[in-house]
XYZ file of C-alpha atoms in Angstrom:
667
model
C 7.044 -5.779 -4.411
C 9.448 -4.080 -2.017
C 12.822 -5.736 -1.469
C 15.036 -4.819 1.505
C 18.606 -6.112 1.129
C 17.265 -8.742 -1.261
C 14.545 -9.876 1.167
C 10.837 -9.784 0.323
C 8.641 -7.805 2.687
C 4.991 -8.530 3.522
C 3.788 -4.961 4.033
C 6.577 -2.329 4.143
C 4.281 0.502 5.247
C 2.930 2.313 8.246
C -0.515 3.896 8.583
C -2.070 1.732 5.872
C 0.420 2.924 3.244
C 0.850 6.539 4.338
C 4.439 6.095 5.554
C 7.252 3.766 4.535
C 9.204 1.601 6.981
C 12.339 2.565 5.005
C 13.884 5.303 7.135
C 16.307 7.452 5.041
C 18.883 7.189 7.837
C 19.230 3.436 7.278
C 19.005 3.373 3.461
C 22.005 3.693 1.151
C 20.260 3.366 -2.224
C 16.831 2.789 -3.754
C 16.146 1.478 -7.256
C 12.653 1.537 -8.718
C 11.890 -0.700 -11.689
C 8.434 0.448 -12.734
C 8.344 -1.804 -15.753
C 10.515 -4.757 -16.732
C 12.718 -6.035 -13.891
C 15.166 -8.885 -13.492
C 14.161 -12.548 -13.555
C 15.987 -12.872 -10.216
C 12.885 -11.559 -8.472
C 9.226 -12.571 -8.367
C 6.131 -11.721 -6.270
C 5.339 -8.658 -8.395
C 3.394 -7.976 -11.581
C 3.685 -4.184 -11.767
C 7.039 -3.056 -10.426
C 9.880 -3.645 -8.010
C 11.445 -1.376 -5.389
C 14.918 -2.540 -4.332
C 16.221 -0.839 -1.180
C 19.762 -1.422 0.098
C 20.648 -0.554 3.678
C 23.827 1.262 4.694
C 26.967 -0.751 5.157
C 28.403 0.472 8.466
C 31.855 2.041 8.593
C 34.368 -0.526 9.848
C 36.797 2.120 11.197
C 34.965 5.256 12.365
C 31.898 5.880 14.521
C 29.040 7.975 13.116
C 25.838 9.407 14.532
C 22.731 10.571 12.688
C 20.082 11.968 15.042
C 17.046 14.221 14.827
C 14.358 15.463 17.175
C 11.253 17.475 16.340
C 7.874 18.357 17.747
C 6.399 15.264 16.024
C 9.083 12.571 16.039
C 12.616 11.583 17.022
C 15.148 9.123 15.698
C 18.779 8.227 16.212
C 21.060 5.988 14.109
C 24.604 5.104 15.110
C 27.412 3.311 13.271
C 29.760 1.390 15.564
C 33.020 0.024 14.085
C 34.405 -3.377 15.047
C 37.718 -2.933 13.253
C 39.075 -2.382 9.744
C 39.334 -6.086 8.956
C 36.476 -7.211 11.192
C 33.217 -5.356 10.564
C 30.774 -2.834 11.943
C 27.228 -2.319 13.169
C 24.414 0.107 12.414
C 21.567 0.469 14.892
C 18.780 2.964 15.235
C 15.285 3.719 16.420
C 12.427 5.980 15.367
C 9.259 7.077 17.118
C 6.442 9.548 16.589
C 4.495 11.428 19.257
C 1.538 13.418 17.952
C -0.112 13.799 21.374
C 1.336 17.311 22.067
C 0.263 18.523 18.624
C -3.257 17.158 19.068
C -3.471 18.754 22.517
C -2.405 22.084 21.016
C -5.160 21.925 18.408
C -7.740 21.013 21.050
C -6.592 23.874 23.295
C -7.093 26.243 20.371
C -10.754 25.307 20.103
C -10.449 22.861 17.194
C -12.657 19.886 18.092
C -12.144 17.945 14.841
C -9.552 15.720 16.567
C -11.570 14.917 19.704
C -12.588 11.533 18.347
C -8.929 10.383 18.090
C -8.207 8.897 21.505
C -4.795 7.493 20.636
C -3.125 9.482 17.854
C -1.452 7.634 14.978
C 1.895 6.331 16.225
C 5.056 4.695 14.883
C 7.665 2.830 16.933
C 10.503 0.939 15.273
C 14.023 -0.388 15.836
C 16.682 -1.370 13.290
C 19.975 -3.257 13.581
C 22.483 -4.378 10.980
C 25.914 -5.957 11.473
C 28.481 -6.611 8.752
C 31.431 -8.985 9.100
C 34.327 -9.637 6.748
C 36.366 -12.499 8.236
C 38.335 -12.893 4.976
C 38.657 -10.668 1.885
C 36.493 -13.104 -0.124
C 33.688 -13.551 2.432
C 31.102 -10.925 3.396
C 28.381 -11.614 5.978
C 25.566 -9.307 7.043
C 22.864 -9.751 9.666
C 19.809 -7.504 9.748
C 16.879 -7.116 12.125
C 13.903 -4.768 12.118
C 10.867 -4.321 14.354
C 8.087 -1.821 13.724
C 4.637 -1.033 15.069
C 1.926 1.465 14.229
C -1.771 2.095 14.856
C -4.390 4.433 16.257
C -7.584 4.436 18.317
C -10.821 6.368 17.742
C -13.959 6.860 19.815
C -16.636 9.000 18.196
C -19.895 9.566 20.014
C -22.735 11.831 18.850
C -26.075 12.523 20.501
C -28.788 14.506 18.750
C -32.471 14.815 19.707
C -32.218 11.910 22.130
C -30.521 9.516 19.683
C -26.928 8.363 20.305
C -24.481 6.980 17.793
C -21.162 5.620 19.104
C -18.338 4.316 16.897
C -15.152 2.797 18.339
C -12.164 1.647 16.312
C -8.842 0.246 17.540
C -6.119 -0.697 15.061
C -2.552 -1.973 15.593
C 0.077 -3.605 13.394
C 3.309 -5.207 14.572
C 5.939 -6.465 12.163
C 9.437 -7.880 12.329
C 12.072 -8.710 9.727
C 15.318 -10.633 10.192
C 17.784 -11.743 7.546
C 21.190 -13.221 6.781
C 23.130 -12.419 3.606
C 26.344 -14.266 2.729
C 28.511 -13.454 -0.299
C 31.509 -15.641 -1.150
C 34.074 -15.297 -3.964
C 35.580 -18.744 -4.647
C 37.382 -17.257 -7.698
C 37.883 -13.813 -9.179
C 35.056 -14.406 -11.657
C 32.493 -16.297 -9.568
C 30.380 -15.057 -6.670
C 27.995 -17.199 -4.660
C 25.213 -15.435 -2.787
C 23.054 -17.055 -0.138
C 20.100 -15.393 1.582
C 17.776 -16.435 4.383
C 15.107 -14.126 5.801
C 12.009 -14.162 7.981
C 9.213 -11.579 8.044
C 6.278 -11.579 10.480
C 3.285 -9.258 10.631
C 0.419 -9.189 13.097
C -2.645 -7.072 12.391
C -5.354 -6.475 15.001
C -8.452 -4.471 14.039
C -11.641 -4.085 16.036
C -14.494 -1.710 15.414
C -18.080 -1.527 16.561
C -21.028 0.764 16.083
C -23.843 1.187 18.619
C -27.020 3.160 17.955
C -29.842 3.700 20.445
C -32.397 6.251 21.570
C -35.719 7.814 20.702
C -36.599 8.549 17.075
C -39.535 10.631 15.904
C -41.364 9.431 12.822
C -41.094 11.915 9.962
C -44.158 13.252 8.222
C -43.011 11.586 5.012
C -42.793 8.198 6.714
C -46.142 8.602 8.534
C -47.942 9.554 5.329
C -46.466 6.547 3.512
C -47.059 3.855 6.165
C -49.833 5.068 8.512
C -52.407 2.767 6.890
C -50.149 -0.270 7.301
C -48.560 0.302 10.709
C -51.100 2.478 12.460
C -48.616 5.228 13.257
C -49.354 8.900 12.767
C -47.348 12.075 12.380
C -45.641 13.120 15.617
C -45.359 9.572 17.003
C -41.967 8.258 18.069
C -40.398 4.943 18.998
C -37.496 3.795 21.193
C -34.652 1.810 19.699
C -32.952 -0.169 22.478
C -29.681 -0.907 20.673
C -28.590 -1.583 17.146
C -25.034 -2.939 17.193
C -22.646 -3.830 14.371
C -19.240 -5.374 15.019
C -16.225 -6.188 12.934
C -13.021 -7.855 14.115
C -9.990 -9.008 12.180
C -6.819 -10.648 13.451
C -4.204 -11.708 10.909
C -0.812 -13.232 11.631
C 1.377 -13.588 8.545
C 4.790 -15.225 8.212
C 7.159 -15.214 5.236
C 10.386 -17.186 4.924
C 12.644 -16.511 1.952
C 15.656 -18.663 1.014
C 17.737 -18.002 -2.080
C 20.962 -19.384 -3.521
C 22.419 -17.839 -6.658
C 25.728 -17.743 -8.474
C 27.044 -14.911 -10.628
C 29.661 -15.725 -13.242
C 31.754 -13.139 -15.073
C 32.428 -14.684 -18.473
C 34.298 -11.544 -19.574
C 34.025 -7.797 -19.059
C 30.756 -7.575 -21.034
C 29.030 -10.862 -20.287
C 27.708 -11.995 -16.919
C 25.567 -15.022 -16.133
C 23.368 -15.679 -13.132
C 21.707 -18.917 -12.052
C 19.646 -19.421 -8.948
C 16.934 -21.181 -7.017
C 14.526 -19.604 -4.571
C 11.942 -20.804 -2.079
C 9.319 -18.470 -0.610
C 7.186 -19.968 2.152
C 4.346 -17.941 3.590
C 1.670 -18.820 6.082
C -1.150 -17.025 7.814
C -3.743 -17.394 10.525
C -6.806 -15.305 9.773
C -9.765 -14.671 12.041
C -12.620 -12.480 10.855
C -15.938 -11.801 12.493
C -18.700 -9.672 11.018
C -22.052 -9.019 12.660
C -23.711 -6.040 11.051
C -27.110 -4.505 10.422
C -27.570 -3.336 6.876
C -30.058 -2.257 4.230
C -30.406 -4.785 1.415
C -31.780 -3.722 -1.954
C -33.930 -6.595 -3.192
C -35.050 -4.779 -6.311
C -38.754 -4.417 -5.508
C -38.266 -3.718 -1.789
C -35.712 -3.025 0.938
C -34.812 -5.333 3.813
C -33.229 -4.269 7.119
C -31.571 -7.184 8.838
C -28.524 -8.474 10.633
C -25.955 -10.411 8.645
C -23.297 -12.517 10.360
C -20.181 -13.968 8.870
C -17.309 -15.621 10.697
C -14.161 -17.158 9.310
C -11.186 -18.751 11.011
C -8.497 -20.019 8.682
C -5.400 -21.381 10.413
C -2.119 -22.623 9.034
C -2.639 -21.757 5.398
C 0.797 -22.431 3.893
C 1.851 -21.154 0.477
C 4.977 -22.633 -1.141
C 6.468 -20.676 -4.041
C 9.343 -22.577 -5.626
C 11.285 -20.747 -8.329
C 14.324 -21.253 -10.543
C 15.811 -18.499 -12.644
C 18.616 -17.683 -15.053
C 19.779 -14.350 -16.454
C 22.358 -13.122 -18.960
C 23.611 -9.552 -18.670
C 25.467 -7.952 -21.543
C 27.344 -4.661 -21.337
C 27.182 -1.868 -18.784
C 25.838 1.682 -18.548
C 28.871 2.962 -20.483
C 28.430 0.611 -23.451
C 26.479 1.113 -26.663
C 24.166 -1.758 -25.727
C 23.226 -2.809 -22.200
C 20.781 -5.685 -21.896
C 19.437 -8.478 -19.749
C 17.659 -11.611 -20.922
C 16.238 -13.940 -18.312
C 13.688 -16.592 -17.542
C 11.950 -17.533 -14.320
C 9.874 -20.602 -13.561
C 7.489 -20.675 -10.593
C 5.312 -23.318 -9.016
C 2.850 -22.385 -6.258
C 1.211 -24.795 -3.835
C -1.142 -24.035 -0.966
C -1.478 -26.485 1.911
C -3.542 -26.605 5.069
C -2.684 -29.684 7.107
C -5.389 -28.913 9.649
C -8.049 -29.164 6.933
C -6.174 -31.869 5.014
C -6.271 -29.533 2.031
C -3.770 -29.113 -0.826
C -4.206 -26.738 -3.752
C -1.725 -26.663 -6.625
C -1.818 -23.668 -8.937
C -0.957 -23.720 -12.620
C 2.889 -23.513 -13.013
C 4.173 -20.298 -14.549
C 7.121 -19.645 -16.888
C 8.157 -15.991 -17.169
C 10.650 -14.975 -19.866
C 11.922 -11.371 -19.687
C 14.176 -9.163 -21.773
C 15.246 -5.523 -21.644
C 17.678 -3.552 -23.839
C 19.106 -0.052 -23.450
C 20.680 1.439 -26.575
C 22.875 4.558 -26.141
C 24.078 5.769 -29.572
C 24.877 9.369 -28.576
C 27.329 10.460 -25.873
C 29.228 13.660 -25.060
C 27.813 15.753 -27.894
C 28.300 19.313 -26.721
C 25.845 19.944 -23.895
C 24.386 16.428 -24.304
C 25.939 13.836 -22.043
C 23.962 10.945 -23.486
C 20.749 9.950 -25.212
C 19.486 6.417 -24.677
C 16.515 4.329 -25.786
C 15.069 1.515 -23.683
C 12.665 -1.262 -24.530
C 11.636 -4.417 -22.756
C 8.982 -7.047 -22.359
C 8.224 -9.966 -20.098
C 5.786 -11.989 -18.053
C 5.356 -11.197 -14.361
C 3.616 -13.213 -11.655
C 2.231 -12.292 -8.236
C -0.366 -13.459 -5.728
C -2.651 -10.998 -3.907
C -2.642 -10.896 -0.099
C -6.259 -12.064 -0.068
C -5.018 -15.514 -1.103
C -4.576 -16.221 2.611
C -8.386 -16.409 2.911
C -8.674 -19.437 0.620
C -10.015 -22.489 2.434
C -11.389 -25.938 1.663
C -14.920 -24.507 1.700
C -14.111 -22.516 -1.436
C -14.248 -25.823 -3.391
C -11.359 -25.224 -5.797
C -9.849 -28.063 -7.793
C -6.113 -28.610 -8.295
C -4.671 -26.569 -11.182
C -7.931 -24.622 -11.446
C -6.438 -21.371 -10.130
C -3.687 -19.269 -11.638
C -1.762 -16.508 -9.854
C -1.854 -12.988 -11.242
C 0.033 -13.132 -14.536
C 0.673 -10.081 -16.699
C 2.438 -9.504 -20.014
C 4.142 -6.111 -20.043
C 5.837 -4.215 -22.876
C 7.706 -0.925 -22.437
C 9.526 1.577 -24.619
C 11.117 4.853 -23.607
C 13.900 7.371 -23.992
C 16.271 9.210 -21.684
C 18.252 12.418 -22.268
C 20.965 13.653 -19.877
C 22.427 17.127 -20.289
C 25.210 19.080 -18.645
C 24.593 20.568 -15.204
C 22.757 17.395 -14.120
C 19.570 17.880 -16.140
C 17.631 14.734 -17.049
C 14.585 14.188 -19.275
C 12.766 10.863 -19.418
C 9.713 9.616 -21.319
C 8.284 6.081 -21.199
C 5.136 4.369 -22.332
C 3.947 0.876 -21.462
C 1.134 -1.584 -21.944
C 0.198 -4.416 -19.595
C -2.236 -7.215 -20.371
C -3.410 -9.602 -17.657
C -3.407 -13.226 -18.729
C -4.971 -14.115 -15.384
C -6.033 -12.083 -12.356
C -7.328 -13.419 -9.045
C -10.308 -11.885 -7.258
C -12.331 -12.912 -4.229
C -15.869 -12.151 -3.190
C -18.573 -13.380 -0.845
C -22.083 -13.925 -2.157
C -25.468 -14.412 -0.524
C -28.773 -15.385 -2.144
C -32.495 -15.194 -1.594
C -32.836 -18.852 -0.555
C -31.656 -18.038 2.992
C -32.847 -14.452 3.174
C -29.365 -13.120 2.355
C -28.304 -13.960 5.937
C -25.274 -16.158 5.188
C -22.390 -15.629 2.805
C -20.211 -17.964 0.771
C -16.596 -17.239 -0.158
C -15.631 -17.508 -3.826
C -12.197 -17.335 -5.474
C -11.565 -17.109 -9.199
C -8.559 -16.345 -11.398
C -10.290 -15.596 -14.690
C -10.111 -11.853 -14.035
C -9.194 -9.728 -17.036
C -7.316 -6.452 -17.211
C -5.585 -3.978 -19.505
C -3.302 -1.124 -18.487
C -1.778 1.622 -20.613
C 0.441 4.334 -19.220
C 2.790 7.209 -20.010
C 5.432 8.516 -17.596
C 7.446 11.715 -18.060
C 10.155 13.202 -15.851
C 12.198 16.413 -15.779
C 14.889 16.367 -13.118
C 17.717 18.608 -11.910
C 19.860 16.499 -9.611
C 22.208 19.084 -8.065
C 22.081 22.862 -8.292
C 23.533 25.859 -6.481
C 20.270 27.802 -6.698
C 17.613 25.185 -7.550
C 17.174 21.455 -7.914
C 14.245 19.073 -7.881
C 11.986 17.253 -10.295
C 8.637 17.378 -12.039
C 6.933 14.160 -13.078
C 3.716 13.330 -14.886
C 1.873 10.035 -15.248
C -1.131 9.087 -17.320
C -2.718 5.724 -16.541
C -5.633 3.948 -18.180
C -6.655 0.775 -16.321
C -9.680 -1.433 -16.918
C -10.552 -4.658 -15.095
C -13.281 -7.234 -15.497
C -14.425 -9.923 -13.057
C -16.509 -12.451 -15.055
C -18.054 -14.071 -11.963
C -21.463 -14.861 -13.459
C -23.583 -13.405 -10.628
C -27.276 -14.369 -10.829
C -30.174 -11.954 -10.359
C -31.116 -13.569 -7.027
C -27.583 -13.146 -5.598
C -25.860 -10.254 -3.831
C -22.091 -9.674 -3.772
C -21.091 -8.563 -0.300
C -17.348 -8.648 0.391
C -15.887 -7.285 -2.806
C -16.841 -3.736 -3.726
C -15.614 -4.234 -7.303
C -18.007 -4.513 -10.200
C -18.857 -8.003 -11.410
C -19.379 -9.135 -14.997
C -18.542 -5.843 -16.698
C -15.472 -3.747 -17.421
C -14.676 -1.153 -14.753
C -12.037 1.233 -13.460
C -10.557 -0.094 -10.177
C -11.298 2.034 -7.118
C -7.672 3.267 -6.878
C -7.509 4.447 -10.494
C -6.512 8.029 -11.357
C -6.017 9.206 -14.924
C -3.453 11.951 -14.312
C -0.883 12.534 -11.582
C 1.685 15.334 -11.353
C 4.413 15.354 -8.681
C 6.701 18.265 -7.881
C 9.682 18.505 -5.560
C 11.375 21.920 -5.602
C 14.454 22.893 -3.566
C 15.285 26.610 -3.683
C 18.696 27.424 -2.168
C 18.161 31.160 -1.597
C 21.063 31.832 0.776
C 24.095 30.219 2.331
C 22.791 27.037 3.946
C 19.149 28.019 3.456
C 16.720 25.823 1.489
C 13.006 26.163 0.872
C 11.464 22.837 -0.184
C 8.008 22.505 -1.685
C 6.563 19.049 -2.318
C 3.199 18.759 -3.988
C 0.943 16.361 -5.865
C -1.925 17.086 -8.215
C -3.999 14.013 -9.044
C -7.342 13.607 -10.731
C -10.107 11.893 -8.787
C -10.765 8.216 -8.238
C -14.012 6.587 -9.439
C -17.178 7.738 -7.688
C -20.369 5.747 -7.389
C -23.659 7.096 -8.656
C -26.120 7.590 -5.819
C -29.829 6.935 -6.127
C -32.601 8.976 -4.553
C -33.048 8.919 -0.784
C -36.008 6.703 0.079
C -37.715 5.597 3.275
C -39.132 2.189 4.134
C -40.563 0.427 7.177
C -38.688 -2.319 9.007
C -40.373 -4.360 11.748
C -38.081 -5.631 14.506
C -38.570 -8.910 16.398
C -40.312 -7.113 19.276
C -42.798 -5.532 16.857
C -41.213 -2.081 16.818
C -41.682 -0.353 13.482
C -38.390 1.297 12.549
C -38.198 3.937 9.884
C -35.176 3.584 7.651
C -33.755 5.951 5.058
C -31.412 4.592 2.452
C -30.284 4.993 -1.111
C -28.779 2.723 -3.711
C -25.328 3.203 -5.144
C -24.185 2.054 -8.555
C -20.881 1.842 -10.335
C -20.394 4.729 -12.743
C -17.997 4.766 -15.670
C -17.954 8.569 -15.770
C -18.307 9.999 -12.245
C -15.102 10.915 -10.425
C -14.220 12.371 -7.031
C -12.603 15.783 -6.890
C -8.909 16.281 -7.564
C -6.385 15.741 -4.789
C -3.613 18.282 -4.256
C -1.697 17.904 -0.952
C 1.223 20.325 -0.513
C 4.059 20.166 2.043
C 6.644 22.908 2.706
C 9.939 22.832 4.555
C 12.353 25.656 5.442
C 15.802 24.553 6.613
C 19.161 26.014 7.586
C 22.309 23.887 7.360
C 25.773 24.536 8.789
C 28.905 22.649 9.783
C 31.011 22.585 12.920
C 34.126 20.902 14.295
C 36.058 21.512 11.112
C 33.292 20.151 8.902
C 33.056 16.825 10.761
C 29.579 17.578 12.105
C 26.673 18.724 9.915
C 23.691 20.444 11.498
C 20.246 21.264 10.176
C 17.404 23.226 11.728
C 14.025 23.112 9.995
C 10.391 24.136 10.145
C 7.882 22.134 8.105
C 4.141 21.898 7.532
C 2.500 18.824 6.061
C -0.714 19.292 4.031
C -0.545 23.044 4.517
C -3.686 23.816 2.490
C -5.894 21.069 3.952
C -8.267 23.584 5.581
C -8.617 25.519 2.335
C -9.216 22.537 0.063
C -9.946 18.857 0.623
C -11.419 16.599 -2.089
C -15.054 15.988 -1.252
C -17.395 13.090 -1.884
C -21.121 12.809 -1.269
C -23.068 14.164 1.690
C -23.917 11.617 4.357
C -27.349 11.253 5.916
C -28.956 9.923 9.073
C -30.387 6.520 8.175
C -33.121 6.821 10.846
C -34.312 10.391 10.236
C -33.242 11.030 6.640
C -31.542 14.268 7.698
C -28.774 15.185 5.239
C -25.429 16.530 6.493
C -24.425 20.096 5.669
C -21.002 19.242 4.189
C -19.622 16.554 1.919
C -17.440 13.805 3.325
C -13.712 13.901 2.653
C -12.314 11.293 0.259
C -8.704 11.902 1.316
C -6.557 10.330 4.029
C -5.729 13.567 5.864
C -6.795 14.081 9.480
C -8.369 17.457 8.751
C -5.650 19.811 10.008
C -2.131 20.769 8.843
C 0.709 19.060 10.714
C 3.473 21.559 11.616
C 6.810 20.408 12.974
C 9.966 22.083 14.249
C 13.166 20.091 14.526
C 16.937 19.813 14.452
C 19.233 17.191 12.931
C 22.898 16.388 13.477
C 25.176 14.055 11.547
C 28.854 13.295 12.154
């Protein structure tokens, strides 16, 4: 989960997860709890990212602005008065059109299919008020949008294939935080927030034209269809469409009190309500090849779903006891959180109660060694707890899924962690942690079709008996501040196995979920090893060369069967030749390694007596993308069987490096 000023966010990303909505110019601090985190928060079973926005200066105005060949943003702090408050407002936008035009002018046609380049537009506002010394009020608002549009058309030997995709997301977040100190040892915190996200995706594929029968196909089916080598047929139009419109709302209300018993002991009690709702419309109408075991079937499958006013109520109570601080021998937190989840759909007269969850948590940091020569401190950390979350796909649950009350459980995981941390002089830090996570329950959804209706209709299924085990090791070497060099090197090893015991019959086909059913598998996002490097070399006065790189082993790759041809007869009697191949989950095959590298060269200087700080930079994102991109399998033409010359990319890059030139000012 990602928390912004204590408020839960639905999807804090742009470009499907490629960029964060958290602009550095509006963020004061970020805390990542990748293991055990406080019982004050829920909605997460793997980790928590807490981001705190800047508190504007009440007395002086500030400006933080930048403009480059790819984007521009400006953030301003406006004071209201020393004893009154202040405001922070800003905006950010990208414009990749000039860069794409430059590539096209240089003869690079790989970007021709992108008709509207990926874009980001957002606006942020925060106002703080302090009417009395014991009362602090903050108001925050955020609006962001992103998307892209593609139109790819190919014609070869009289056959045309046209693919169009249009994708947009709009999201808004508004919140109120109130902190009140009735006494010197008691603070009351109230929070109310609202988050809305609208996702609009449409894509369609049209194929038409003249196709010549291959010799292989004619030899195989001439006796059945009467065709001979050299014959051809005309395909009027084969069209597949997919549309998805999702509107999600999330309201978060929290009231908590923090009590300072003494300098070492602090108590926290609170209650929280998280209300989310969604309207989901999905439409699928697609031609596909179905593997029936002894034969192949080419047909059109249609599936349409409209789920309105699905409400999810997550009521939680929590308590936590904190002992000590970072400077004490022992620093710990023990807490417990109780959660009850209910789904309602008044339009369908449908109520679904999930099994209540109780989540105890505890973490302890022991620091027995401090200030021993070059060693600042050595600490050991351990913790364990239960963590609960619900996947986004829960919004698709409807009355047709036929689920009984208290039949479903949210994702529930038991996590245990142990690690050590060493801090040396000159801001060196070494960290090593290992953890194990066991899923007590895990939700998964899938649609299934069967032979009784020719695999033409699909039924939605939801289960929470999913199993899972995760083991991981994280290591970090970091140099926080250095005159010549600073940066960090991190390494992660992750071993993750899931199982979906759905009980699929031999005469059924799973269509929506690409996961494996009824056997243990690696999830499609799994990578064994990941290395991250950020290196800042300060080679001259004000000059810095930054290199940021990742080296990650490949994600699971399916095993492909042999390419085979079969005959499909359309309604008008046209015999269509189809080429296809089966794909199977493999426990051993992996895609190639991923290793994106970004570089940045900057020059910093000050003016106006040090009041204004300037920076000029040149940067290139994914600089080696044309030299190396992780490859998957080769694609093929499903009507002619012709195999492509190159493998498809399994990365998210757009195929070219992204250079940018810009300047920043801050005062």
